CSV table of C-alpha atoms in Angstrom, one decimal:
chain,number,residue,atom,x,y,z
L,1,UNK,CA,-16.0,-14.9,34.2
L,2,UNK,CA,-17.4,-11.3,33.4
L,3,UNK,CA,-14.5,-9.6,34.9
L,4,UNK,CA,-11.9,-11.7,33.0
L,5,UNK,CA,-13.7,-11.1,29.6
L,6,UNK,CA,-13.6,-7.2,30.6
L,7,UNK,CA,-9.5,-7.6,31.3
L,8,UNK,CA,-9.0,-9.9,27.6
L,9,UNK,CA,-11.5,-7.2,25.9
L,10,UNK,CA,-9.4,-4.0,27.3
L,11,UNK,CA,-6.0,-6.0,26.8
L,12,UNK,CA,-6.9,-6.9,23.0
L,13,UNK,CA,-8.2,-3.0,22.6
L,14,UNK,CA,-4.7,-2.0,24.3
L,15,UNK,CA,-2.5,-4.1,22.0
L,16,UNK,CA,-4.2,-3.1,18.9
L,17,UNK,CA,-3.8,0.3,19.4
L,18,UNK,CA,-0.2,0.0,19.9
L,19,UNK,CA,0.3,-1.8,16.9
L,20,UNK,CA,-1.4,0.4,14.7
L,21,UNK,CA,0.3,3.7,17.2
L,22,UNK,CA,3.3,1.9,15.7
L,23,UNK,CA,2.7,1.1,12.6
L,24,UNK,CA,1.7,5.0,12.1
L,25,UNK,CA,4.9,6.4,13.5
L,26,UNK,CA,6.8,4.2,11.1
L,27,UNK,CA,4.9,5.6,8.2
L,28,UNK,CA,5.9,9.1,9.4
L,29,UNK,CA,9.2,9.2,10.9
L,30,UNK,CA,10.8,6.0,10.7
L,31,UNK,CA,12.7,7.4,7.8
L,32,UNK,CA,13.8,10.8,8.9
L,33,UNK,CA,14.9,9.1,12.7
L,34,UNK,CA,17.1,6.4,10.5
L,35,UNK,CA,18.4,9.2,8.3
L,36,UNK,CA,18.8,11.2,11.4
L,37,UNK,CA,20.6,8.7,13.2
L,38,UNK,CA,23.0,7.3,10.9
L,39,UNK,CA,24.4,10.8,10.5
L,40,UNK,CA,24.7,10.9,14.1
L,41,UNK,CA,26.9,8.1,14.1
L,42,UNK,CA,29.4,9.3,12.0
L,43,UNK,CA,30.1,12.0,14.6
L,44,UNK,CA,30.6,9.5,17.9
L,45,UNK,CA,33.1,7.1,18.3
L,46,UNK,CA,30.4,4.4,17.1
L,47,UNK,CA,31.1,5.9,13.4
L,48,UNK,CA,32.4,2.4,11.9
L,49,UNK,CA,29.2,1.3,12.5
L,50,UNK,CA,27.8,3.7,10.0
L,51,UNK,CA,30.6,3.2,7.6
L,52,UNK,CA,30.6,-0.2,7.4
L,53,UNK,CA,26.4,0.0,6.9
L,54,UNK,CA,27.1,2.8,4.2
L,55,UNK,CA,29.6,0.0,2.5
L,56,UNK,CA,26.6,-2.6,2.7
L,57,UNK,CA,23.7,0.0,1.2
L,58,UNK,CA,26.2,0.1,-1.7
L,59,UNK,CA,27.0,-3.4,-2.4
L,60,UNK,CA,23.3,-3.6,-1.7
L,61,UNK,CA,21.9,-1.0,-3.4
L,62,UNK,CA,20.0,-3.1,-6.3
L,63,UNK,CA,18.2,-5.5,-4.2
L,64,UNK,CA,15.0,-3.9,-4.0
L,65,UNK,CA,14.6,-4.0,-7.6
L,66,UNK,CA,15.5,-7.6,-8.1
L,67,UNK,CA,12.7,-9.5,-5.5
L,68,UNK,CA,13.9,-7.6,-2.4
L,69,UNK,CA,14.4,-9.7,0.2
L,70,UNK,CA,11.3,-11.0,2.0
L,71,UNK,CA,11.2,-12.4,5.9
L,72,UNK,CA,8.6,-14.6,6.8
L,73,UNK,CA,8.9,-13.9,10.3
L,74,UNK,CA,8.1,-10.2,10.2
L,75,UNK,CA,4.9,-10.6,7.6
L,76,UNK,CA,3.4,-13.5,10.3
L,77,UNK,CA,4.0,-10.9,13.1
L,78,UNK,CA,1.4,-11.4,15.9
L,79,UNK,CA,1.0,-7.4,16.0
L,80,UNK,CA,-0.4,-7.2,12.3
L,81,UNK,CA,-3.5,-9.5,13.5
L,82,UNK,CA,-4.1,-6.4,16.1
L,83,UNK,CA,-3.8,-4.0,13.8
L,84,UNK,CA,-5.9,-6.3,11.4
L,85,UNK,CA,-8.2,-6.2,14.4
L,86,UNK,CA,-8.4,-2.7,14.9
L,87,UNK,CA,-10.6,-1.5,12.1
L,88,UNK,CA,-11.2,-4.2,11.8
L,89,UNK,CA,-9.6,-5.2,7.7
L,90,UNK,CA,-11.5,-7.7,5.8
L,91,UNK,CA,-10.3,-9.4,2.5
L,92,UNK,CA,-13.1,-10.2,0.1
L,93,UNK,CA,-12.9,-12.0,-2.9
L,94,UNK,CA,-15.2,-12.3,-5.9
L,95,UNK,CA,-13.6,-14.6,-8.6
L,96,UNK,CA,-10.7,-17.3,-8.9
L,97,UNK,CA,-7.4,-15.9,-9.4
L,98,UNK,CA,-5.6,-18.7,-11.7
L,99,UNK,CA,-2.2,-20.1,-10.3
L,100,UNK,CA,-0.7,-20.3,-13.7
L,101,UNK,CA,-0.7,-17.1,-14.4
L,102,UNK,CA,1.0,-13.4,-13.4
L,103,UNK,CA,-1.3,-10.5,-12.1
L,104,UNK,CA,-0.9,-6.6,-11.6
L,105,UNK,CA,-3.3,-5.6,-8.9
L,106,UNK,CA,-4.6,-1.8,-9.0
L,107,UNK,CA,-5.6,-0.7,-5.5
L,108,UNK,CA,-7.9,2.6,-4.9
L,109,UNK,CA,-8.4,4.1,-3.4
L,110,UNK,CA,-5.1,5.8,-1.8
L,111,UNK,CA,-6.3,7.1,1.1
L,112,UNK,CA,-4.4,8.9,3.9
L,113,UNK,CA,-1.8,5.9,4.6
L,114,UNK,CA,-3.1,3.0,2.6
L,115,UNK,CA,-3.8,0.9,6.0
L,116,UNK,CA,-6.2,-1.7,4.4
L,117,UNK,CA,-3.7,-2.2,1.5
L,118,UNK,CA,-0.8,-2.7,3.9
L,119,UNK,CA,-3.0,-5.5,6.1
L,120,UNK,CA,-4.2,-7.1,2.9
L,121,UNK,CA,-1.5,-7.7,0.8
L,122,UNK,CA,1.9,-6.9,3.0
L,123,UNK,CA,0.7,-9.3,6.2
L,124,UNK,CA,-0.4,-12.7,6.6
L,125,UNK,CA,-2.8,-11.4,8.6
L,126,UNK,CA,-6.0,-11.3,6.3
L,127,UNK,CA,-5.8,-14.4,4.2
L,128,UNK,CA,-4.3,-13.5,1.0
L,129,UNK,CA,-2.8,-17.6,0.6
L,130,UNK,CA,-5.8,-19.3,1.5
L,131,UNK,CA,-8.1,-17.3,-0.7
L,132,UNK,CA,-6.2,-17.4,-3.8
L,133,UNK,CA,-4.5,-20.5,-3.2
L,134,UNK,CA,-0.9,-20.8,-5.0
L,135,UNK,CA,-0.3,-17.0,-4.9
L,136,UNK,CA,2.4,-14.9,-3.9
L,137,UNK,CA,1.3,-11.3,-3.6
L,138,UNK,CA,3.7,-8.5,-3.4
L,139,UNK,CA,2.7,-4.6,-2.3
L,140,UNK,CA,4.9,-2.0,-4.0
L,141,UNK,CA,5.4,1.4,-2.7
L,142,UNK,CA,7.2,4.5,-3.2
L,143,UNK,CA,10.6,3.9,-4.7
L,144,UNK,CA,12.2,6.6,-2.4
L,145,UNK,CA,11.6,4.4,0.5
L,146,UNK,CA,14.0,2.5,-0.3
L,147,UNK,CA,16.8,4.5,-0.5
L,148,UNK,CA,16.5,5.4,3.1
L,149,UNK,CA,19.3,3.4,5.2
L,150,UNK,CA,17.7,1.3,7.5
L,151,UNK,CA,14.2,1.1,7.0
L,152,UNK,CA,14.4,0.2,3.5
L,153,UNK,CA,15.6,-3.2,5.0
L,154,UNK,CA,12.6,-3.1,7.4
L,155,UNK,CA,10.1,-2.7,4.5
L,156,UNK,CA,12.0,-5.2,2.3
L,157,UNK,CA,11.4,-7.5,5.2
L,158,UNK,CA,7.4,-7.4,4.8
L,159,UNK,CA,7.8,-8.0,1.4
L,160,UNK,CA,7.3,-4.4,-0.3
L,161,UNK,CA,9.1,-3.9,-3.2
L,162,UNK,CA,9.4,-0.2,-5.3
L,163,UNK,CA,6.9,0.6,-7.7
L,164,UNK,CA,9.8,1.2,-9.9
L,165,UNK,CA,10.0,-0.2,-13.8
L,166,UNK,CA,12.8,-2.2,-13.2
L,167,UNK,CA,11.4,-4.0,-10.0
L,168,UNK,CA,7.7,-4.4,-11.7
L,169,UNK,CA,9.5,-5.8,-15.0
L,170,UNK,CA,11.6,-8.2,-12.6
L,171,UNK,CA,8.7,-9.9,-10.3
L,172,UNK,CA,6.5,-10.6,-13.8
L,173,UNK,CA,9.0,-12.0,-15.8
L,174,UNK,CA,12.1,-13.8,-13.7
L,175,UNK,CA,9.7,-15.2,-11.1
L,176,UNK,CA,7.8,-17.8,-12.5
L,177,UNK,CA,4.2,-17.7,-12.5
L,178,UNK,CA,1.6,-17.4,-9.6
L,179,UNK,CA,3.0,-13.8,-8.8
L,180,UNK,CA,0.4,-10.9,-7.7
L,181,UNK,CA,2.0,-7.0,-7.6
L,182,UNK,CA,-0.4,-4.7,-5.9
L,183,UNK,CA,-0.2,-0.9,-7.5
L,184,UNK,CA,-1.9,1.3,-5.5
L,185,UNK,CA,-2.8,3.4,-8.6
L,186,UNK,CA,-3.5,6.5,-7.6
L,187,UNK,CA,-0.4,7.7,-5.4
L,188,UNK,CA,0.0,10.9,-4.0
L,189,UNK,CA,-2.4,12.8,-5.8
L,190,UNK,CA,-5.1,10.5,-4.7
L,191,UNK,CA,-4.6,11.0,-1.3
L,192,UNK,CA,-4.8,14.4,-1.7
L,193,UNK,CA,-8.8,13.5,-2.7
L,194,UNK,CA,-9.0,11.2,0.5
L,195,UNK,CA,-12.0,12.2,2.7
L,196,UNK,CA,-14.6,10.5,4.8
L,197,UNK,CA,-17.5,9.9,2.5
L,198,UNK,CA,-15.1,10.9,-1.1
L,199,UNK,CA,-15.2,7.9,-3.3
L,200,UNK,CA,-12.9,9.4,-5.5
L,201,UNK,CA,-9.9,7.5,-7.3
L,202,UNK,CA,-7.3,8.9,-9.7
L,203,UNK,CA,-6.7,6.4,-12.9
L,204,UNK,CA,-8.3,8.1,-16.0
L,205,UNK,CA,-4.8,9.3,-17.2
L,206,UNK,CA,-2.5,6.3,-15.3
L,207,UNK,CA,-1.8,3.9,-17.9
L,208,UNK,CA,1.6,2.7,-16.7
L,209,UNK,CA,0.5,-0.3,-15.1
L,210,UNK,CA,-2.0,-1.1,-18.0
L,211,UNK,CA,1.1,-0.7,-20.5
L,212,UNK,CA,3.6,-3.1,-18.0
L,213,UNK,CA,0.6,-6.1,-17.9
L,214,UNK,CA,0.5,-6.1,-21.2
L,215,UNK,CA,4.2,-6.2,-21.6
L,216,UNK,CA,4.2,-9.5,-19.6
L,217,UNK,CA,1.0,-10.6,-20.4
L,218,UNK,CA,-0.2,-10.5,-16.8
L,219,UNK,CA,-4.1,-10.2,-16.3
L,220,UNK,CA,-5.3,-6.8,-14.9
L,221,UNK,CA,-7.3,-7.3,-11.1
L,222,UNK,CA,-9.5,-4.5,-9.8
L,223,UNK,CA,-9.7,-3.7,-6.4
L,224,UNK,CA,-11.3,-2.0,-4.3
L,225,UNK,CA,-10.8,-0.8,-0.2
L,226,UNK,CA,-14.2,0.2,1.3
L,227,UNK,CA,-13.3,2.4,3.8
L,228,UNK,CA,-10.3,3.3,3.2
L,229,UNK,CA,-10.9,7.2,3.2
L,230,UNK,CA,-13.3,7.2,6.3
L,231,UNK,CA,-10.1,6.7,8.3
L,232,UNK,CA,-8.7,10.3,8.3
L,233,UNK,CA,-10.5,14.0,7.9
L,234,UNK,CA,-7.8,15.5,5.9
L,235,UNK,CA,-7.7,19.7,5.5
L,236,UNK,CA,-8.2,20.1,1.8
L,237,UNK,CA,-6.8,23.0,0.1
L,238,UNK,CA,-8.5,24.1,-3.2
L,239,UNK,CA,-7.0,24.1,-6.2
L,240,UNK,CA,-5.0,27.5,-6.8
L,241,UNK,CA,-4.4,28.0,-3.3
L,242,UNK,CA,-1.2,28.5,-1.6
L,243,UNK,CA,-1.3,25.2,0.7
L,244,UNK,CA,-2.0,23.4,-2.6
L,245,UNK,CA,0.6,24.7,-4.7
L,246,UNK,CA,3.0,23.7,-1.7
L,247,UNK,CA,2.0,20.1,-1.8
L,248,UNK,CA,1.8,19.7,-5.6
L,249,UNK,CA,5.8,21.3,-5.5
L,250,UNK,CA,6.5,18.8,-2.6
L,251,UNK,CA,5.0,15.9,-4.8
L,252,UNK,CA,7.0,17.0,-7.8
L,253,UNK,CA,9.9,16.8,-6.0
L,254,UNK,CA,9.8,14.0,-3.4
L,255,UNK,CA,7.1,11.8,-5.1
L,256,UNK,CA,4.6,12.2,-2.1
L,257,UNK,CA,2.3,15.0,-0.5
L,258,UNK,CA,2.2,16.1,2.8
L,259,UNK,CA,-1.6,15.6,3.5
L,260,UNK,CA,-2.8,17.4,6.8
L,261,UNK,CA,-4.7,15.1,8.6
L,262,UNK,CA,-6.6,14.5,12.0
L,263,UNK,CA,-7.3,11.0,13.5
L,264,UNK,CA,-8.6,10.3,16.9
L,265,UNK,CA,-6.1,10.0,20.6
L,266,UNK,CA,-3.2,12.2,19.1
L,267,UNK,CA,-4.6,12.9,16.3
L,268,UNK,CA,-2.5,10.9,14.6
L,269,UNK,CA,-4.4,7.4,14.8
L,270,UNK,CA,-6.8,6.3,12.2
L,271,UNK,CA,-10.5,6.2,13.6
L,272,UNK,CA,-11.6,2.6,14.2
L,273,UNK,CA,-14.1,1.8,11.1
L,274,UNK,CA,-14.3,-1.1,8.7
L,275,UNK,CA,-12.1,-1.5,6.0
L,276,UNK,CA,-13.0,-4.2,3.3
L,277,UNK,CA,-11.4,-4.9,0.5
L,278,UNK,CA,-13.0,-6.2,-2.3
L,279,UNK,CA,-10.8,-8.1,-4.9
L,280,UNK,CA,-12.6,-7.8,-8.5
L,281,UNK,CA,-12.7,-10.3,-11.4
L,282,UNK,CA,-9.7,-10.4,-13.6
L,283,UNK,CA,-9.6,-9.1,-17.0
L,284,UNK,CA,-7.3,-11.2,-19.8
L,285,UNK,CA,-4.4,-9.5,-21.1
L,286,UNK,CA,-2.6,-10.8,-23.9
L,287,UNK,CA,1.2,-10.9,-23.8
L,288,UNK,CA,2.4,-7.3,-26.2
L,289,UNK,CA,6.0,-7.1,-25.7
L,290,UNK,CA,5.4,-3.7,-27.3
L,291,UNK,CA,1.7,-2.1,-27.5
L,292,UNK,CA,0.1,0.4,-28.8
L,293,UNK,CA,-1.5,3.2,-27.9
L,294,UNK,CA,-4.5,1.5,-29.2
L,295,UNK,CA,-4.2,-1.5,-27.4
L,296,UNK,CA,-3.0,0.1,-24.1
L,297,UNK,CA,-6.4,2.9,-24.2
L,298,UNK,CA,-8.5,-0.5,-25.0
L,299,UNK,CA,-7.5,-2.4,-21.7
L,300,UNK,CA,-7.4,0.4,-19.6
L,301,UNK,CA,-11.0,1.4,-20.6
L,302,UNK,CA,-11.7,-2.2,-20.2
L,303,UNK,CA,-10.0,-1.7,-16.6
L,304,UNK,CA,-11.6,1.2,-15.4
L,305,UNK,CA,-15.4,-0.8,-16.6
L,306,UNK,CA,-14.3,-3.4,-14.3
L,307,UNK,CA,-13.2,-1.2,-11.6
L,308,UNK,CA,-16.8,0.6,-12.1
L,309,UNK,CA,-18.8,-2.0,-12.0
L,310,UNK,CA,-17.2,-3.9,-8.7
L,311,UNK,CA,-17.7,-0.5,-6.9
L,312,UNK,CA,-21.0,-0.7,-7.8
L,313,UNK,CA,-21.8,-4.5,-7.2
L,314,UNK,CA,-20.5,-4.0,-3.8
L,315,UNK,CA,-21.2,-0.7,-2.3
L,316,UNK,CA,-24.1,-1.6,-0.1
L,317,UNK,CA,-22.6,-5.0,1.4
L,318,UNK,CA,-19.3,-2.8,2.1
L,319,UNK,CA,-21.5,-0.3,3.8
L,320,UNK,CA,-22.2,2.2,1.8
L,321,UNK,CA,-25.7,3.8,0.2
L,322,UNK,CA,-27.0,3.1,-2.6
L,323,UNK,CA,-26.5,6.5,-3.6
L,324,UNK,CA,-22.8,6.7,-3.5
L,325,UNK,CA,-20.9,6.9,-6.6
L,326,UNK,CA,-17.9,6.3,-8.0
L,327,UNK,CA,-15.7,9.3,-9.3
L,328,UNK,CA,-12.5,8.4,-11.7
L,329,UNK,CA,-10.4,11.7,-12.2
């Protein structure tokens, strides 16, 4: 009946919000309550608790940067398909990916929280496996993150691994073939740039990721989230100014900016609008165990064409003008 199509439609609308309410206070304060908390421990009579956990991140410490430790259970969480839903996040794919081989993903752009990369590549939720078949696609993140006692094995558990050298070197060369690591290129400074409308990504001087597919011979994969920065209004501070200069020394220092940023009910939650993401056509990369600077400017050149010309090629079905263009800082 109408009625009970009004109840499913306001129940769905209810349970996406909360998962993506939840999702969004574990991007900004799942850390500090875990920090918080496991200092707290040590003062109340629950302290071996906390010691014995301390003992564990030890003996545990490397994990992250050999594979992590992935659980099925929390990447096929029903909530992901609600926050899938919320948007609502769309995978797109233009060319084959090959089984056989190893591939290094870069992402752009950043954007306030990276929500579309997150549904893509960290769920189940969009499809990854049965578009590119034979797969196994890994987001990495902020190294830091996984440092923090508990939520690092929260995060490990979706399958995010640090975008650190020595956990990039260990996914492309002691895990056989089929493997896909997601870089979100840009970082912090990109989301500094994030703005509805901004098409802006930071890659022109990034060359690490070009440098590490060569080293492994892994091919080079362009993509691009549509939408990505229409989620947030951010306050921008201009360059020179004093809020600047305090997130550029935050950045330095921590590895991320604090971006101020308004969203809709709180403030705090993205505004519902489409994210695709549009996953480009490879580019070959021969195996260099040691490259240079030559080879490294050629394929990133080659990278940011490709990246160029799938922003272009898809602009209009993702939604946007045909007047929009692509900035690379």
């Amino acid at each position: 009946s109408f009625t009970d199509n009004v109840e499913k439609t306001q129940r769905k609308h209810f349970l996406e919000t909360l998962s993506v309410l939840h999702w969004v206070l574990t991007f900004l304060f799942f850390g500090l309550t875990c920090s918080i908390l496991m200092v707290y421990l040590m003062f109340t009579s629950l302290w071996p608790l906390s010691a014995l956990y301390f003992v564990w991140l030890v003996l545990d410490w490397d994990t992250p940067e050999r594979g992590g430790r992935k659980i099925h259970i929390v990447r096929n969480w029903k909530t992901w398909d609600h926050f899938r839903d919320y948007f609502p996040v769309k995978l797109v794919k233009t060319a084959e990916l090959n089984p056989n081989k190893n591939y290094v993903l870069g992402c752009h752009p950043h954007g306030i929280m990276s929500c579309g990369a997150f549904s893509a590549f960290s769920t189940k939720s969009c499809g990854f496996a049965e578009l590119f078949p034979g797969l196994r696609c890994r987001l990495a993140i902020l190294a830091g993150l996984f440092r923090i006692p508990l939520m690092r094995e929260y995060i490990m558990g979706a399958g995010l691994l640090p975008v650190s050298k020595a956990s990039l070197e260990h996914l492309l060369s002691k895990s056989g073939k089929g493997n896909a690591v997601v870089i979100v290129v840009g970082g912090a400074a990109e989301s500094l740039a994030s703005s509805p409308g901004v098409n802006t990504v930071v890659v022109r001087n990034r060359k690490g990721f070009v440098r590490l597919a060569l080293q492994y011979g892994a091919d080079l994969v362009p993509v691009y989230s549509f939408g990505e920065n229409d989620l947030f209004q951010q306050v921008t501070f201009s360059e020179g100014s004093f809020g600047r200069k305090l997130q550029d020394l935050i950045k330095k220092i921590m590895g991320f900016s604090p971006c101020v940023f308004v969203g809709e009910h709180f403030l705090i939650m993205p505004y519902r609008h489409p994210v695709t993401i549009v996953v480009g056509n490879p580019i070959a990369v021969p195996l260099r165990i040691t490259p240079t600077e030559e080879e490294v400017d050629h394929y990133h050149g080659l990278y940011m064409e490709g990246l160029s010309n799938l922003f272009q090629e898809q602009k209009v079905s993702c939604g946007l003008s045909e007047s929009h263009r692509l900035e690379i800082i």
